[in-house]
Short mmCIF file of C-alpha atoms in Angstrom, two decimals:
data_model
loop_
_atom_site.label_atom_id
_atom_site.label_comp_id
_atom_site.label_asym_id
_atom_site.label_seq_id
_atom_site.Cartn_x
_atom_site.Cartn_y
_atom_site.Cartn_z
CA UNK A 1 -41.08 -192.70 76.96
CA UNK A 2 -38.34 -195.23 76.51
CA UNK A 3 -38.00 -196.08 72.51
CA UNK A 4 -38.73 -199.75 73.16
CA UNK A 5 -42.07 -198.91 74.36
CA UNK A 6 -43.18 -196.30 72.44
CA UNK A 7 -41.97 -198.55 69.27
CA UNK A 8 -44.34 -201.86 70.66
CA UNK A 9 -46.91 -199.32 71.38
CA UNK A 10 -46.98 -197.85 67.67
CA UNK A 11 -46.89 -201.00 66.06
CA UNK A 12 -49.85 -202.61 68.40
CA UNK A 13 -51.88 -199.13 67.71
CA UNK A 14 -51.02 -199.46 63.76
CA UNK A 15 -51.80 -203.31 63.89
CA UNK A 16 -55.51 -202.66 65.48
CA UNK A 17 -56.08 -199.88 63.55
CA UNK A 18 -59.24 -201.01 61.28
CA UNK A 19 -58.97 -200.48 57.57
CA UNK A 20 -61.56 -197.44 56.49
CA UNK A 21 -63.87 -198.00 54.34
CA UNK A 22 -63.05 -196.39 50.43
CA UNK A 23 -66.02 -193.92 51.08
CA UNK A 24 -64.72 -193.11 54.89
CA UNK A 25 -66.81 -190.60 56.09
CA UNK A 26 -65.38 -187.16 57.38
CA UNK A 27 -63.89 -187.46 60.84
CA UNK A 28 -64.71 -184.71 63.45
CA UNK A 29 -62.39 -181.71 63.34
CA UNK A 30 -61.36 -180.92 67.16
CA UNK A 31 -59.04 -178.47 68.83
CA UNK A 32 -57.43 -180.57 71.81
CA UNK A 33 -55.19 -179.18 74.48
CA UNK A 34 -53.48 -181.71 76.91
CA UNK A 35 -52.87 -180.73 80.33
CA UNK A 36 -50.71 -183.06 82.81
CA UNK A 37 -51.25 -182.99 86.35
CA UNK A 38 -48.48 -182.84 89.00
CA UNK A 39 -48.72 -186.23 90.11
CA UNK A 40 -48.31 -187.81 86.38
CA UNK A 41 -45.23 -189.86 85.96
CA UNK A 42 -43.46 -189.59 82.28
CA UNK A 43 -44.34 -193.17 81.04
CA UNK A 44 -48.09 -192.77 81.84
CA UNK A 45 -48.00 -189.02 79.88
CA UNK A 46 -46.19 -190.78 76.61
CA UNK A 47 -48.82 -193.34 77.22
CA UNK A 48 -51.98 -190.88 76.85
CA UNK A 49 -49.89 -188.63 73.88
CA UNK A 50 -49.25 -191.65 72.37
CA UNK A 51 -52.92 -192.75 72.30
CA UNK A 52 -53.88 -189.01 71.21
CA UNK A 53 -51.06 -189.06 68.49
CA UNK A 54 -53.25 -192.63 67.15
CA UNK A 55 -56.73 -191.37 67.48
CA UNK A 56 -55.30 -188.28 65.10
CA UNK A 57 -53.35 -190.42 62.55
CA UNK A 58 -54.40 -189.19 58.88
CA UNK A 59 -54.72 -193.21 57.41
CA UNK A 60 -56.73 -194.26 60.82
CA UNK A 61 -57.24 -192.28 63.17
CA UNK A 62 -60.83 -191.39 64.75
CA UNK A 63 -60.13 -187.75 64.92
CA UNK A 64 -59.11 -184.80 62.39
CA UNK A 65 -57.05 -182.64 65.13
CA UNK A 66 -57.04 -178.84 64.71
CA UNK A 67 -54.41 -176.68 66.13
CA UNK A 68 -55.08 -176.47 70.14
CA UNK A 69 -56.91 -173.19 70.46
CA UNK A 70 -56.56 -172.40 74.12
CA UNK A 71 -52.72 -172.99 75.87
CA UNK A 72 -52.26 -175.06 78.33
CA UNK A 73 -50.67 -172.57 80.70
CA UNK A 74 -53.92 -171.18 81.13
CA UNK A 75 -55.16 -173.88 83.43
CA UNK A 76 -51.35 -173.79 85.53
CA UNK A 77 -53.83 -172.94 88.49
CA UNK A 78 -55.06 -176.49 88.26
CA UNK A 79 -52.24 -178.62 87.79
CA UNK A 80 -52.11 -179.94 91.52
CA UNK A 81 -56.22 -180.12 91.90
CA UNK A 82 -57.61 -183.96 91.33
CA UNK A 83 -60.65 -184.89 89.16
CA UNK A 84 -62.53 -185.90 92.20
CA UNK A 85 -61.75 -182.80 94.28
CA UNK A 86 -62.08 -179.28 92.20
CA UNK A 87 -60.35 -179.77 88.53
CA UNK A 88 -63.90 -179.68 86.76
CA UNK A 89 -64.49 -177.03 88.45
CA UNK A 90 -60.93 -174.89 88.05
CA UNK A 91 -60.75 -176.47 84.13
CA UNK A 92 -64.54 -175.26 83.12
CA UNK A 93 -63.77 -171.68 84.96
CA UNK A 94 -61.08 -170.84 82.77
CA UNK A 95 -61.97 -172.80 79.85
CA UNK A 96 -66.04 -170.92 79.57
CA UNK A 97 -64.09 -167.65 79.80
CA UNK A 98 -61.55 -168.11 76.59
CA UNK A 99 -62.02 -166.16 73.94
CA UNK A 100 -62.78 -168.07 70.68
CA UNK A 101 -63.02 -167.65 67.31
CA UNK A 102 -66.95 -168.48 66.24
CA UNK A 103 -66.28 -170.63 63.88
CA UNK A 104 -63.39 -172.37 65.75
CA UNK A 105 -64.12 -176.58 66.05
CA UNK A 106 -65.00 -178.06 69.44
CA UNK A 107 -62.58 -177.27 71.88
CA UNK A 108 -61.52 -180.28 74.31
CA UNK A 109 -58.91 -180.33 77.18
CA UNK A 110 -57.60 -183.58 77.87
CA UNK A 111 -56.22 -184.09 81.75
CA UNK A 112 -54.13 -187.14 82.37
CA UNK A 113 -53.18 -187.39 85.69
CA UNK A 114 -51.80 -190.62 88.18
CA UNK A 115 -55.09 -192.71 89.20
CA UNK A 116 -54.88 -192.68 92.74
CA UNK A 117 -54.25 -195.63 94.91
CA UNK A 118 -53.52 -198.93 93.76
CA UNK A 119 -54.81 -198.00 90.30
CA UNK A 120 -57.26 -200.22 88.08
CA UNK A 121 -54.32 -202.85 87.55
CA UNK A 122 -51.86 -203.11 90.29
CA UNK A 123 -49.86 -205.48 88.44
CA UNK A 124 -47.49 -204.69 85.22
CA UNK A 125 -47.84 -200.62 86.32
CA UNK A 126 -49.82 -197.94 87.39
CA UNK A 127 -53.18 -196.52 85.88
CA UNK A 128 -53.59 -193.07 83.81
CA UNK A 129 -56.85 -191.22 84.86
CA UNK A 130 -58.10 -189.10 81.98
CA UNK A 131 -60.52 -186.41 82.22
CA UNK A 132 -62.04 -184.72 79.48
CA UNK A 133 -63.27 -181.30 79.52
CA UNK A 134 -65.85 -179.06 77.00
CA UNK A 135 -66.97 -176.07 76.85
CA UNK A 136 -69.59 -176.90 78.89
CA UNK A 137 -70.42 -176.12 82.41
CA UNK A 138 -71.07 -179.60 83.19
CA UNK A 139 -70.14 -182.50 81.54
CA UNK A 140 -72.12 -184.35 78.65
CA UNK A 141 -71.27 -187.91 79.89
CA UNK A 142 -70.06 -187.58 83.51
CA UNK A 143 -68.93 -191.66 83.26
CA UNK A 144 -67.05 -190.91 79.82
CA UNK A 145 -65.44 -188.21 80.23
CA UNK A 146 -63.84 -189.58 83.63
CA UNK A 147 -61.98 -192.61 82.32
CA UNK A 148 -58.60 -194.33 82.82
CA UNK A 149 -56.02 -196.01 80.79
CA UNK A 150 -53.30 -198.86 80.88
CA UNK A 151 -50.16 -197.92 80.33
CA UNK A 152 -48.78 -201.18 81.13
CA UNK A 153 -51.38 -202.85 78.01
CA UNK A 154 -48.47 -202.99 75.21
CA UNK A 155 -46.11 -205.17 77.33
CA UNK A 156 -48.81 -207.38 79.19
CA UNK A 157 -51.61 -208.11 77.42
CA UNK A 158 -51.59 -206.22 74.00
CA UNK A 159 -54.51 -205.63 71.47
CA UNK A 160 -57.45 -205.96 73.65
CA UNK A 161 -56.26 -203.57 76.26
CA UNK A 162 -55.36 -201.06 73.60
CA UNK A 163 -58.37 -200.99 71.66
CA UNK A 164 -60.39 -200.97 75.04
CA UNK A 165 -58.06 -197.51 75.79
CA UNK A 166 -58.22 -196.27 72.33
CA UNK A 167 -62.15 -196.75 72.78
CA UNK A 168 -62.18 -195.11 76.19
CA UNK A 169 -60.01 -191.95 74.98
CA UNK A 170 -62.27 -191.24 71.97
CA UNK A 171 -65.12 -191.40 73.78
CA UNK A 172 -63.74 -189.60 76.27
CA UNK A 173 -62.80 -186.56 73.94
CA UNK A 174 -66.31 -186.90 71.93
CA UNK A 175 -68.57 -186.48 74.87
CA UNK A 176 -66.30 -183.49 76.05
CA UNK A 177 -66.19 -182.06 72.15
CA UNK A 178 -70.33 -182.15 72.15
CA UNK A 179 -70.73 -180.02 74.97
CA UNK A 180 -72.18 -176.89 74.10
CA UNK A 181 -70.95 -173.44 75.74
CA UNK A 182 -74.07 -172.33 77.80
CA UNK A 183 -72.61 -169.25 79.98
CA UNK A 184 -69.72 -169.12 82.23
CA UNK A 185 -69.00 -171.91 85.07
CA UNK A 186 -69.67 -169.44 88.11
CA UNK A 187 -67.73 -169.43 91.13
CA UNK A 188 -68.57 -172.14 93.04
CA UNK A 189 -70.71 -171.08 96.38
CA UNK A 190 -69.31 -173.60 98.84
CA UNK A 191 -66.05 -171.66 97.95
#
């Protein structure tokens, strides 16, 4: 990410961070590994670490993040599938089947990946897709945990774009972190 950018995008994130209360209440503790997809250009994957980076800062942040506790290397097999073709599927295969300590914290993979087409805003740069994973076999909230972001928000617009990706992230990563693991994501029969 170019300094300029990632600078204006520190200082908006700091800016709109809200002051916690004095008697803040314990943020969840969870594991989060990011995976980037083939098609992901470098300013939209400084975008989305950025935006992780602020949901896990110790003064504001939404998020206590815990080491990541799968690699992501295991899911190289699904770097060049797409959220609407098979990357829930290839993502939940592999991430059902790691082995976890029992008293590790919610376990979350984070996909960013180009949004296809046009984007949401074709103007001022592309959108970030961002697909969050648990260890569930299916999702907890589908419309969550399929989201997009705005890379482009810091030099356009500014706050309200940020805080509406901040918001979209963490919910995002919540809905994935409450899955629960119920078995292994089987092999898909139209496969």
């Amino acid at each position: 990410m170019r300094p300029f950018i990632a600078a204006a995008l520190s200082s908006l994130l700091i800016a709109a961070a809200p002051t916690p209360p004095a008697a803040a209440q314990a943020r969840p503790r969870v594991a989060v590994t990011v995976v980037t997809l083939d098609q992901l250009r470098q300013i939209q994957a400084g975008y989305g670490r950025g935006a992780l980076e602020g949901l896990g800062d110790p003064r504001w942040g939404r998020f206590d993040w815990a080491p990541p506790t799968v690699e992501p290397a295991l899911f190289a097999s699904c770097l060049d599938e797409r959220m609407d073709r098979r990357l829930d599927y290839c993502i939940r295969f592999y991430l059902t089947r790691a082995e976890l300590p029992a008293d590790a914290p919610p376990t979350v993979v984070v996909a960013f990946d180009d949004e296809p087409g046009e984007g949401r805003r074709s103007f001022g740069g592309e959108s970030l897709r961002v697909s969050c994973f648990g260890r569930g076999v299916t999702p907890a909230d589908a419309a969550a945990q399929d989201t997009w972001m705005w890379p482009g928000a810091a030099r356009m617009h500014g706050m309200r774009d940020l805080e509406r990706d901040a918001d979209a992230l963490a919910a995002c990563i919540a809905a994935a972190a409450s899955e629960a693991w119920t078995g292994l994501r089987q092999p898909d029969p139209s496969s």
